[in-house]
GROMACS .gro file of C-alpha atoms in nm:
model
  483
    1MET     CA    1   0.283   4.123  -8.722
    2LYS     CA    2   0.034   4.405  -8.656
    3ILE     CA    3  -0.099   4.382  -8.307
    4VAL     CA    4  -0.348   4.607  -8.116
    5VAL     CA    5  -0.348   4.599  -7.735
    6ILE     CA    6  -0.672   4.733  -7.587
    7GLY     CA    7  -0.613   4.868  -7.237
    8THR     CA    8  -0.293   5.012  -7.111
    9GLY     CA    9  -0.291   4.937  -6.728
   10TYR     CA   10  -0.070   4.699  -6.539
   11VAL     CA   11  -0.142   4.418  -6.786
   12GLY     CA   12  -0.179   4.594  -7.115
   13LEU     CA   13   0.119   4.832  -7.107
   14PRO     CA   14   0.395   4.567  -7.018
   15HIS     CA   15   0.243   4.336  -7.270
   16ALA     CA   16   0.240   4.598  -7.551
   17ALA     CA   17   0.591   4.725  -7.457
   18VAL     CA   18   0.757   4.379  -7.455
   19LEU     CA   19   0.581   4.271  -7.782
   20SER     CA   20   0.724   4.587  -7.949
   21GLU     CA   21   1.074   4.475  -7.831
   22TYR     CA   22   1.037   4.167  -8.055
   23GLY     CA   23   0.973   4.375  -8.357
   24HIS     CA   24   0.596   4.354  -8.378
   25GLU     CA   25   0.405   4.664  -8.489
   26VAL     CA   26   0.214   4.727  -8.168
   27HIS     CA   27  -0.065   4.979  -8.132
   28ALA     CA   28  -0.182   5.043  -7.764
   29TYR     CA   29  -0.526   5.186  -7.721
   30ASP     CA   30  -0.691   5.347  -7.421
   31ILE     CA   31  -0.985   5.584  -7.379
   32ASP     CA   32  -0.784   5.789  -7.118
   33GLU     CA   33  -0.630   6.072  -7.318
   34THR     CA   34  -0.402   6.200  -7.036
   35ARG     CA   35  -0.271   5.840  -6.985
   36ILE     CA   36  -0.200   5.799  -7.353
   37ALA     CA   37  -0.034   6.135  -7.368
   38ALA     CA   38   0.190   6.034  -7.078
   39TYR     CA   39   0.297   5.723  -7.250
   40GLN     CA   40   0.343   5.893  -7.582
   41SER     CA   41   0.580   6.149  -7.416
   42GLY     CA   42   0.838   5.868  -7.340
   43ASP     CA   43   0.914   6.050  -7.018
   44ALA     CA   44   0.965   5.801  -6.735
   45ASP     CA   45   0.797   6.023  -6.461
   46ASN     CA   46   0.484   6.058  -6.672
   47ILE     CA   47   0.474   5.689  -6.752
   48GLU     CA   48   0.527   5.586  -6.404
   49ARG     CA   49   0.242   5.786  -6.268
   50TYR     CA   50   0.016   5.524  -6.425
   51VAL     CA   51   0.219   5.200  -6.424
   52ASN     CA   52   0.533   5.190  -6.222
   53GLU     CA   53   0.729   4.862  -6.315
   54PRO     CA   54   1.101   4.830  -6.315
   55GLY     CA   55   1.250   4.875  -6.660
   56LEU     CA   56   0.903   4.947  -6.825
   57ALA     CA   57   0.944   5.312  -6.887
   58ASP     CA   58   1.286   5.241  -7.061
   59ILE     CA   59   1.120   5.001  -7.308
   60VAL     CA   60   0.843   5.244  -7.382
   61ALA     CA   61   1.088   5.537  -7.437
   62GLU     CA   62   1.304   5.329  -7.660
   63ASN     CA   63   1.026   5.187  -7.880
   64VAL     CA   64   0.765   5.465  -7.893
   65ASN     CA   65   0.692   5.585  -8.248
   66ARG     CA   66   0.922   5.297  -8.385
   67TYR     CA   67   0.744   4.969  -8.306
   68LEU     CA   68   0.515   5.094  -8.024
   69HIS     CA   69   0.240   5.349  -8.096
   70PHE     CA   70  -0.032   5.487  -7.867
   71THR     CA   71  -0.379   5.600  -7.963
   72THR     CA   72  -0.716   5.693  -7.835
   73ASP     CA   73  -0.878   5.621  -8.170
   74ILE     CA   74  -0.927   5.248  -8.203
   75SER     CA   75  -1.103   5.279  -8.546
   76SER     CA   76  -0.772   5.411  -8.692
   77VAL     CA   77  -0.570   5.089  -8.618
   78VAL     CA   78  -0.820   4.794  -8.656
   79GLU     CA   79  -0.771   4.765  -9.031
   80ASP     CA   80  -0.525   4.485  -9.137
   81THR     CA   81  -0.465   4.383  -8.770
   82ASP     CA   82  -0.360   4.022  -8.716
   83VAL     CA   83  -0.426   4.006  -8.334
   84LEU     CA   84  -0.633   4.208  -8.094
   85PHE     CA   85  -0.541   4.161  -7.719
   86LEU     CA   86  -0.812   4.248  -7.473
   87CYS     CA   87  -0.654   4.382  -7.157
   88ILE     CA   88  -0.969   4.547  -7.000
   89ASN     CA   89  -1.039   4.604  -6.630
   90THR     CA   90  -1.272   4.338  -6.489
   91PRO     CA   91  -1.326   4.437  -6.125
   92PRO     CA   92  -1.524   4.241  -5.872
   93ASN     CA   93  -1.892   4.309  -5.796
   94ARG     CA   94  -2.006   4.311  -5.428
   95ASP     CA   95  -2.144   3.952  -5.464
   96GLY     CA   96  -1.814   3.816  -5.592
   97SER     CA   97  -1.913   3.803  -5.955
   98THR     CA   98  -1.704   3.981  -6.217
   99ASP     CA   99  -1.804   4.324  -6.337
  100MET     CA  100  -1.801   4.285  -6.719
  101SER     CA  101  -1.947   4.627  -6.799
  102TYR     CA  102  -1.615   4.764  -6.923
  103TYR     CA  103  -1.542   4.454  -7.118
  104LEU     CA  104  -1.885   4.432  -7.284
  105ALA     CA  105  -1.883   4.796  -7.385
  106ALA     CA  106  -1.534   4.750  -7.545
  107ILE     CA  107  -1.615   4.425  -7.740
  108HIS     CA  108  -1.946   4.561  -7.874
  109HIS     CA  109  -1.774   4.876  -7.997
  110LEU     CA  110  -1.494   4.650  -8.137
  111GLY     CA  111  -1.757   4.433  -8.313
  112GLU     CA  112  -1.911   4.732  -8.494
  113LEU     CA  113  -1.560   4.846  -8.611
  114LEU     CA  114  -1.445   4.504  -8.734
  115ALA     CA  115  -1.768   4.444  -8.924
  116GLN     CA  116  -1.692   4.758  -9.131
  117ARG     CA  117  -1.330   4.653  -9.223
  118ALA     CA  118  -1.242   4.685  -9.587
  119SER     CA  119  -0.998   4.399  -9.557
  120LYS     CA  120  -1.123   4.058  -9.462
  121ARG     CA  121  -0.782   3.946  -9.321
  122ARG     CA  122  -0.804   3.691  -9.046
  123VAL     CA  123  -0.800   3.851  -8.709
  124VAL     CA  124  -0.779   3.673  -8.371
  125LEU     CA  125  -0.942   3.840  -8.060
  126VAL     CA  126  -0.753   3.726  -7.760
  127ASN     CA  127  -0.871   3.761  -7.397
  128LYS     CA  128  -0.572   3.862  -7.184
  129SER     CA  129  -0.787   3.985  -6.898
  130THR     CA  130  -0.891   3.744  -6.630
  131VAL     CA  131  -1.264   3.671  -6.729
  132PRO     CA  132  -1.519   3.409  -6.620
  133ILE     CA  133  -1.494   3.069  -6.779
  134GLY     CA  134  -1.688   3.072  -7.098
  135THR     CA  135  -1.620   3.433  -7.192
  136ALA     CA  136  -1.438   3.343  -7.507
  137ARG     CA  137  -1.763   3.185  -7.630
  138MET     CA  138  -1.947   3.498  -7.547
  139LEU     CA  139  -1.689   3.705  -7.732
  140GLU     CA  140  -1.743   3.477  -8.032
  141SER     CA  141  -2.116   3.523  -8.016
  142VAL     CA  142  -2.097   3.903  -7.993
  143MET     CA  143  -1.874   3.914  -8.303
  144ILE     CA  144  -2.115   3.696  -8.498
  145ASP     CA  145  -2.410   3.918  -8.396
  146HIS     CA  146  -2.224   4.217  -8.535
  147GLY     CA  147  -2.148   4.045  -8.859
  148VAL     CA  148  -1.776   4.026  -8.827
  149GLU     CA  149  -1.613   3.798  -9.086
  150ASN     CA  150  -1.308   3.590  -9.086
  151PHE     CA  151  -1.213   3.608  -8.712
  152GLY     CA  152  -1.112   3.379  -8.434
  153VAL     CA  153  -1.120   3.398  -8.051
  154ALA     CA  154  -0.871   3.279  -7.807
  155SER     CA  155  -0.781   3.289  -7.443
  156ASN     CA  156  -0.420   3.378  -7.339
  157PRO     CA  157  -0.420   3.455  -6.969
  158GLU     CA  158  -0.129   3.654  -6.812
  159PHE     CA  159   0.060   3.527  -6.507
  160LEU     CA  160   0.272   3.837  -6.439
  161ALA     CA  161   0.382   3.923  -6.086
  162GLN     CA  162   0.368   4.303  -6.022
  163GLY     CA  163   0.713   4.442  -5.960
  164SER     CA  164   0.860   4.197  -6.205
  165ALA     CA  165   0.617   4.228  -6.494
  166VAL     CA  166   0.888   4.313  -6.753
  167GLU     CA  167   1.111   4.019  -6.662
  168GLY     CA  168   0.799   3.796  -6.642
  169SER     CA  169   0.694   3.909  -7.003
  170ARG     CA  170   1.048   3.862  -7.134
  171ARG     CA  171   1.103   3.521  -6.968
  172PRO     CA  172   0.766   3.369  -6.870
  173ASP     CA  173   0.747   3.033  -6.706
  174ARG     CA  174   0.456   2.946  -6.940
  175ILE     CA  175   0.255   3.051  -7.231
  176VAL     CA  176  -0.103   2.919  -7.234
  177ILE     CA  177  -0.302   2.950  -7.558
  178GLY     CA  178  -0.669   2.841  -7.568
  179ALA     CA  179  -0.821   2.839  -7.918
  180ASP     CA  180  -1.036   2.617  -8.140
  181THR     CA  181  -0.870   2.612  -8.482
  182ALA     CA  182  -0.525   2.525  -8.606
  183GLU     CA  183  -0.526   2.850  -8.803
  184ASP     CA  184  -0.569   3.067  -8.490
  185MET     CA  185  -0.309   2.860  -8.294
  186GLN     CA  186  -0.056   2.928  -8.579
  187ILE     CA  187  -0.124   3.295  -8.579
  188LEU     CA  188  -0.056   3.306  -8.207
  189ARG     CA  189   0.255   3.093  -8.253
  190ARG     CA  190   0.395   3.375  -8.464
  191VAL     CA  191   0.319   3.622  -8.190
  192TYR     CA  192   0.511   3.411  -7.933
  193SER     CA  193   0.761   3.257  -8.180
  194GLN     CA  194   1.058   3.308  -7.942
  195PHE     CA  195   0.882   3.088  -7.685
  196VAL     CA  196   0.755   2.801  -7.899
  197ASN     CA  197   0.973   2.493  -7.838
  198HIS     CA  198   1.172   2.671  -7.575
  199VAL     CA  199   1.376   2.437  -7.355
  200ARG     CA  200   1.262   2.604  -7.035
  201ILE     CA  201   0.929   2.779  -7.108
  202ARG     CA  202   0.616   2.558  -7.114
  203TYR     CA  203   0.410   2.642  -7.431
  204LEU     CA  204   0.067   2.495  -7.389
  205GLU     CA  205  -0.204   2.488  -7.650
  206THR     CA  206  -0.555   2.391  -7.518
  207THR     CA  207  -0.928   2.488  -7.524
  208PRO     CA  208  -1.038   2.834  -7.442
  209GLU     CA  209  -1.223   2.715  -7.132
  210THR     CA  210  -0.923   2.534  -7.003
  211ALA     CA  211  -0.702   2.829  -7.056
  212GLU     CA  212  -0.956   3.048  -6.863
  213ALA     CA  213  -0.975   2.788  -6.583
  214ILE     CA  214  -0.588   2.762  -6.553
  215LYS     CA  215  -0.569   3.133  -6.454
  216TYR     CA  216  -0.834   3.100  -6.181
  217VAL     CA  217  -0.692   2.776  -6.040
  218SER     CA  218  -0.342   2.911  -6.043
  219ASN     CA  219  -0.418   3.221  -5.854
  220THR     CA  220  -0.649   3.040  -5.607
  221LEU     CA  221  -0.385   2.785  -5.534
  222LEU     CA  222  -0.120   3.056  -5.471
  223LEU     CA  223  -0.354   3.233  -5.227
  224THR     CA  224  -0.423   2.895  -5.057
  225TYR     CA  225  -0.042   2.851  -4.992
  226ILE     CA  226  -0.032   3.206  -4.834
  227SER     CA  227  -0.347   3.150  -4.628
  228PHE     CA  228  -0.212   2.820  -4.510
  229TRP     CA  229   0.107   2.971  -4.366
  230ASN     CA  230  -0.070   3.266  -4.218
  231GLY     CA  231  -0.357   3.050  -4.079
  232VAL     CA  232  -0.147   2.762  -3.952
  233GLY     CA  233   0.223   2.840  -3.940
  234ALA     CA  234   0.188   3.203  -3.810
  235ARG     CA  235  -0.073   3.101  -3.561
  236LEU     CA  236   0.148   2.841  -3.406
  237ALA     CA  237   0.430   3.078  -3.370
  238GLU     CA  238   0.204   3.340  -3.224
  239ALA     CA  239   0.039   3.107  -2.975
  240MET     CA  240   0.325   2.890  -2.845
  241PRO     CA  241   0.663   3.004  -2.712
  242ASN     CA  242   0.998   2.904  -2.858
  243ILE     CA  243   0.876   2.822  -3.211
  244ARG     CA  244   1.101   2.982  -3.466
  245MET     CA  245   0.904   3.083  -3.771
  246GLU     CA  246   1.199   3.084  -4.006
  247ASP     CA  247   1.312   2.743  -3.890
  248LEU     CA  248   0.963   2.609  -3.919
  249LYS     CA  249   0.947   2.716  -4.287
  250ILE     CA  250   1.285   2.566  -4.361
  251GLY     CA  251   1.206   2.233  -4.199
  252VAL     CA  252   0.866   2.194  -4.363
  253THR     CA  253   0.965   2.301  -4.715
  254ALA     CA  254   1.270   2.070  -4.717
  255ASP     CA  255   1.025   1.809  -4.837
  256ALA     CA  256   1.041   1.832  -5.221
  257ARG     CA  257   0.665   1.772  -5.242
  258ILE     CA  258   0.598   2.096  -5.055
  259SER     CA  259   0.630   2.429  -5.226
  260THR     CA  260   0.862   2.691  -5.093
  261TRP     CA  261   0.653   2.967  -5.256
  262GLY     CA  262   0.405   3.134  -5.020
  263SER     CA  263   0.587   2.995  -4.710
  264TYR     CA  264   0.630   3.343  -4.572
  265VAL     CA  265   0.386   3.506  -4.333
  266SER     CA  266   0.246   3.849  -4.379
  267ASN     CA  267  -0.047   4.077  -4.309
  268GLY     CA  268  -0.234   3.922  -4.605
  269ALA     CA  269  -0.207   3.910  -4.986
  270GLY     CA  270  -0.338   4.201  -5.189
  271GLY     CA  271  -0.327   4.312  -5.550
  272SER     CA  272  -0.566   4.296  -5.837
  273CYS     CA  273  -0.576   3.924  -5.880
  274PHE     CA  274  -0.584   3.698  -5.576
  275GLY     CA  275  -0.895   3.828  -5.396
  276LYS     CA  276  -1.097   3.906  -5.707
  277ASP     CA  277  -1.016   3.576  -5.873
  278ILE     CA  278  -1.103   3.356  -5.575
  279GLN     CA  279  -1.433   3.543  -5.524
  280SER     CA  280  -1.509   3.497  -5.892
  281LEU     CA  281  -1.431   3.126  -5.880
  282ILE     CA  282  -1.654   3.085  -5.566
  283TYR     CA  283  -1.932   3.265  -5.757
  284GLN     CA  284  -1.884   3.054  -6.076
  285LEU     CA  285  -1.884   2.718  -5.881
  286ASN     CA  286  -2.182   2.823  -5.671
  287ARG     CA  287  -2.372   2.893  -5.988
  288ALA     CA  288  -2.281   2.543  -6.102
  289GLY     CA  289  -2.406   2.397  -5.774
  290ARG     CA  290  -2.070   2.298  -5.641
  291SER     CA  291  -1.914   2.327  -5.287
  292THR     CA  292  -1.688   2.616  -5.220
  293ASP     CA  293  -1.601   2.569  -4.853
  294LEU     CA  294  -1.229   2.537  -4.901
  295LEU     CA  295  -1.217   2.852  -5.117
  296ARG     CA  296  -1.432   3.045  -4.864
  297ALA     CA  297  -1.200   2.950  -4.578
  298VAL     CA  298  -0.899   3.052  -4.781
  299TYR     CA  299  -1.050   3.394  -4.868
  300GLY     CA  300  -1.159   3.453  -4.513
  301ILE     CA  301  -0.814   3.381  -4.364
  302ASN     CA  302  -0.658   3.622  -4.605
  303GLU     CA  303  -0.900   3.908  -4.545
  304TYR     CA  304  -0.881   3.867  -4.158
  305GLN     CA  305  -0.495   3.860  -4.175
  306LYS     CA  306  -0.508   4.224  -4.308
  307VAL     CA  307  -0.635   4.348  -3.972
  308TYR     CA  308  -0.524   4.065  -3.742
  309LEU     CA  309  -0.220   4.253  -3.596
  310ILE     CA  310  -0.447   4.537  -3.483
  311ASP     CA  311  -0.664   4.293  -3.296
  312ARG     CA  312  -0.361   4.136  -3.135
  313ALA     CA  313  -0.234   4.484  -3.035
  314ILE     CA  314  -0.551   4.547  -2.842
  315HIS     CA  315  -0.579   4.217  -2.680
  316GLU     CA  316  -0.228   4.112  -2.627
  317ALA     CA  317  -0.046   4.437  -2.593
  318GLN     CA  318  -0.346   4.619  -2.422
  319PHE     CA  319  -0.278   4.907  -2.667
  320ASN     CA  320  -0.548   5.181  -2.671
  321PHE     CA  321  -0.567   5.328  -3.024
  322ASN     CA  322  -0.808   5.603  -2.930
  323HIS     CA  323  -0.669   5.947  -3.031
  324LYS     CA  324  -0.333   5.804  -3.096
  325SER     CA  325  -0.104   5.891  -3.390
  326VAL     CA  326   0.011   5.584  -3.594
  327ALA     CA  327   0.273   5.576  -3.864
  328LEU     CA  328   0.172   5.353  -4.148
  329LEU     CA  329   0.473   5.248  -4.357
  330GLY     CA  330   0.395   5.096  -4.703
  331LEU     CA  331   0.078   5.161  -4.896
  332SER     CA  332   0.116   4.948  -5.219
  333PHE     CA  333   0.006   4.595  -5.191
  334LYS     CA  334   0.378   4.481  -5.239
  335LYS     CA  335   0.714   4.629  -5.307
  336ARG     CA  336   0.840   4.760  -5.640
  337THR     CA  337   0.496   4.878  -5.749
  338ASN     CA  338   0.270   5.176  -5.691
  339ASP     CA  339  -0.041   4.948  -5.721
  340MET     CA  340  -0.267   4.980  -5.415
  341ARG     CA  341  -0.556   4.768  -5.542
  342ASP     CA  342  -0.675   4.546  -5.260
  343SER     CA  343  -0.369   4.642  -5.052
  344ALA     CA  344  -0.360   4.537  -4.684
  345ALA     CA  345  -0.273   4.910  -4.608
  346LEU     CA  346  -0.627   5.002  -4.704
  347ARG     CA  347  -0.784   4.766  -4.458
  348VAL     CA  348  -0.518   4.871  -4.196
  349ALA     CA  349  -0.594   5.243  -4.245
  350GLU     CA  350  -0.975   5.183  -4.227
  351SER     CA  351  -0.944   4.959  -3.918
  352LEU     CA  352  -0.707   5.208  -3.731
  353LEU     CA  353  -0.931   5.508  -3.802
  354SER     CA  354  -1.248   5.317  -3.705
  355ARG     CA  355  -1.093   5.229  -3.369
  356GLY     CA  356  -1.044   5.597  -3.294
  357VAL     CA  357  -0.693   5.669  -3.411
  358GLY     CA  358  -0.653   6.044  -3.435
  359VAL     CA  359  -0.424   6.053  -3.728
  360VAL     CA  360  -0.265   5.799  -3.969
  361ARG     CA  361   0.073   5.930  -4.086
  362ALA     CA  362   0.135   5.749  -4.426
  363TYR     CA  363   0.445   5.694  -4.623
  364ASP     CA  364   0.536   5.474  -4.927
  365PRO     CA  365   0.830   5.504  -5.163
  366LEU     CA  366   0.620   5.496  -5.477
  367ALA     CA  367   0.242   5.500  -5.398
  368MET     CA  368   0.197   5.832  -5.247
  369ASP     CA  369   0.046   6.005  -5.558
  370GLU     CA  370  -0.169   5.696  -5.610
  371ALA     CA  371  -0.299   5.714  -5.260
  372ARG     CA  372  -0.384   6.080  -5.277
  373ARG     CA  373  -0.537   6.047  -5.626
  374ASN     CA  374  -0.741   5.731  -5.604
  375TRP     CA  375  -0.755   5.553  -5.273
  376PHE     CA  376  -0.762   5.760  -4.954
  377ASN     CA  377  -1.042   5.979  -5.079
  378PRO     CA  378  -1.233   6.171  -4.804
  379ASP     CA  379  -1.525   6.211  -5.039
  380LYS     CA  380  -1.585   5.834  -5.030
  381ASN     CA  381  -1.498   5.790  -4.662
  382HIS     CA  382  -1.482   6.081  -4.411
  383LEU     CA  383  -1.241   5.882  -4.194
  384PHE     CA  384  -0.970   5.941  -4.460
  385GLU     CA  385  -0.964   6.308  -4.360
  386ARG     CA  386  -0.740   6.191  -4.078
  387ILE     CA  387  -0.466   6.058  -4.308
  388THR     CA  388  -0.154   6.272  -4.356
  389TYR     CA  389   0.116   6.216  -4.619
  390HIS     CA  390   0.482   6.220  -4.555
  391GLU     CA  391   0.808   6.221  -4.762
  392SER     CA  392   1.000   5.965  -4.558
  393ALA     CA  393   0.956   5.690  -4.295
  394VAL     CA  394   1.129   5.929  -4.049
  395GLU     CA  395   0.882   6.200  -4.109
  396ALA     CA  396   0.586   5.964  -4.084
  397MET     CA  397   0.713   5.840  -3.750
  398GLN     CA  398   0.772   6.173  -3.590
  399GLY     CA  399   0.533   6.242  -3.318
  400SER     CA  400   0.364   5.902  -3.352
  401ASP     CA  401   0.263   5.665  -3.070
  402ALA     CA  402   0.290   5.337  -3.276
  403LEU     CA  403   0.415   5.212  -3.610
  404TYR     CA  404   0.261   4.962  -3.844
  405ILE     CA  405   0.477   4.820  -4.126
  406SER     CA  406   0.245   4.702  -4.402
  407THR     CA  407   0.458   4.665  -4.724
  408ASP     CA  408   0.791   4.473  -4.766
  409TRP     CA  409   0.997   4.758  -4.911
  410GLU     CA  410   1.361   4.674  -4.860
  411GLU     CA  411   1.427   5.026  -4.703
  412PHE     CA  412   1.222   4.921  -4.402
  413ARG     CA  413   1.461   4.648  -4.303
  414GLY     CA  414   1.695   4.891  -4.143
  415LEU     CA  415   1.438   5.088  -3.947
  416ALA     CA  416   1.527   4.965  -3.594
  417ARG     CA  417   1.802   5.226  -3.545
  418THR     CA  418   1.586   5.490  -3.714
  419ILE     CA  419   1.293   5.412  -3.480
  420GLU     CA  420   1.520   5.456  -3.183
  421LYS     CA  421   1.650   5.790  -3.299
  422THR     CA  422   1.299   5.918  -3.403
  423VAL     CA  423   1.060   5.806  -3.131
  424LYS     CA  424   1.088   5.718  -2.755
  425PRO     CA  425   0.929   5.432  -2.558
  426PRO     CA  426   0.666   5.352  -2.462
  427TYR     CA  427   0.610   5.280  -2.827
  428LEU     CA  428   0.449   4.989  -3.019
  429VAL     CA  429   0.593   4.850  -3.339
  430MET     CA  430   0.350   4.626  -3.541
  431ASP     CA  431   0.551   4.436  -3.804
  432GLY     CA  432   0.312   4.296  -4.059
  433ARG     CA  433   0.606   4.176  -4.290
  434ARG     CA  434   0.865   4.061  -4.036
  435MET     CA  435   1.089   4.333  -4.172
  436LEU     CA  436   1.309   4.405  -3.863
  437PRO     CA  437   1.586   4.138  -3.821
  438ASP     CA  438   1.730   4.334  -3.530
  439TYR     CA  439   1.405   4.368  -3.329
  440GLU     CA  440   1.583   4.239  -3.012
  441MET     CA  441   1.774   4.566  -2.987
  442LEU     CA  442   1.452   4.762  -2.996
  443VAL     CA  443   1.298   4.541  -2.723
  444ALA     CA  444   1.609   4.572  -2.513
  445ALA     CA  445   1.577   4.948  -2.548
  446GLY     CA  446   1.219   4.960  -2.424
  447TYR     CA  447   1.004   4.928  -2.733
  448ASP     CA  448   0.721   4.680  -2.766
  449TYR     CA  449   0.744   4.466  -3.073
  450LEU     CA  450   0.445   4.269  -3.225
  451PRO     CA  451   0.524   4.076  -3.537
  452VAL     CA  452   0.304   3.859  -3.754
  453GLY     CA  453   0.410   3.496  -3.691
  454GLY     CA  454   0.567   3.575  -3.350
  455LEU     CA  455   0.494   3.638  -2.988
  456LEU     CA  456   0.453   3.985  -2.845
  457MET     CA  457   0.778   4.106  -2.705
  458ARG     CA  458   0.746   4.364  -2.432
  459GLY     CA  459   1.008   4.633  -2.416
  460GLU     CA  460   1.237   4.610  -2.119
  461ARG     CA  461   1.212   4.893  -1.870
  462ASN     CA  462   1.427   5.023  -1.573
  463PRO     CA  463   1.262   4.995  -1.232
  464ASP     CA  464   1.157   5.363  -1.255
  465GLY     CA  465   0.984   5.291  -1.588
  466SER     CA  466   1.236   5.471  -1.801
  467ARG     CA  467   1.386   5.297  -2.113
  468HIS     CA  468   1.719   5.128  -2.105
  469ASP     CA  469   2.016   5.315  -2.245
  470ALA     CA  470   2.048   5.224  -2.619
  471GLN     CA  471   2.417   5.132  -2.587
  472SER     CA  472   2.356   4.918  -2.286
  473ALA     CA  473   2.076   4.749  -2.483
  474GLN     CA  474   2.317   4.674  -2.759
  475ASP     CA  475   2.574   4.539  -2.521
  476ALA     CA  476   2.325   4.316  -2.361
  477ILE     CA  477   2.234   4.166  -2.693
  478MET     CA  478   2.595   4.112  -2.798
  479GLN     CA  479   2.708   3.975  -2.466
  480PRO     CA  480   2.598   3.613  -2.531
  481ALA     CA  481   2.780   3.611  -2.856
  482LEU     CA  482   3.099   3.737  -2.686
  483ALA     CA  483   3.085   3.494  -2.395
   0.00000   0.00000   0.00000
């Protein structure tokens, strides 16, 4: 089939690449010429500057100019197209509604082009972006207004998790198709033929409005799980002694009715979906005159969680951030991606700097270029002039007074020994992801440790205020096991 994917970001590029793997003729369109040139080059470094997903650059390089083609001229590829997937940015407005300006500009331009087709071949326009419920109807109306003939509209929401988008596209847990006619359903079955009647993958055909709602309810429920564990489980372990967070999760989720997903505690969920989607759903329900108390509570807990450890550091550890240097490890909203959209690290940096921190020393394995280019922009916020960028966790920690771990990169799990070699107590470690399994050794060596979902642990000191010897600290930890 001939397929056009409009938009080549974190949704569009993986979708286009994996469709090309299945032998479809895929044309990926974007208005950004430098982005398209990077993809067209097939070079991994160029591709990953824009979308960094494990395995994605390999698929693009293997299929470019064979089954996968990139263009900045949409008019050159709409003729004889079977399916057009709309993967267009729909960011939130300040009031929680969805900014549809990019989407509307794209579909009006598309309507003009489709109305001029020489061929009247059936074409299905599919919303892949997360858009307000009822958008498929609006898309249909716009096409009719432009005089487009022989077309259908559908909703086919994506449920990809960043960092595993390729695997999620190849082996999805579900395919949801919302369309009105049997003809359009059949066309989309051909697109996803490998998943129809699959023994494991749920293939659901429904109305466009139901498909649109499935995306919103799914993301909102996932954020509710996360906010519950942060707002209840973590608070219990932070307020009451002798509660073991990991044991609490195991004991509660042993009940088959309770999901294990989201049972971790963290410094809040970020990314392009959760916060945006729950705000949009609140807006849509308010417009319909329905209560949104639960959704507002979920969103509020998640947002406060992003800066909660800093408040705890001030009130529980009596840490004075004024003029201090703080190492911030992890800038992306989760591991295995360079995406910083709605990352907790953004709120952490803003909060630290607004509390008088002299310098934030930032490091992330993948997101450094993204941070410099798009996020920590001094022109937008003068506080960001006090952010410096570093090539490793060690370099970021050098000369710092405290450490904040914001992203769950695996390389941060072994930091305890590195911390001890790089900085000396008194020193505060704020662990927003519970990444340090050997934190007891740090505490025994004199470091203060403040984890999400746990009590503040004060570093042990000698009577003269000096830190314990590192080897003695290790021996003290190991002694109970040897006894």
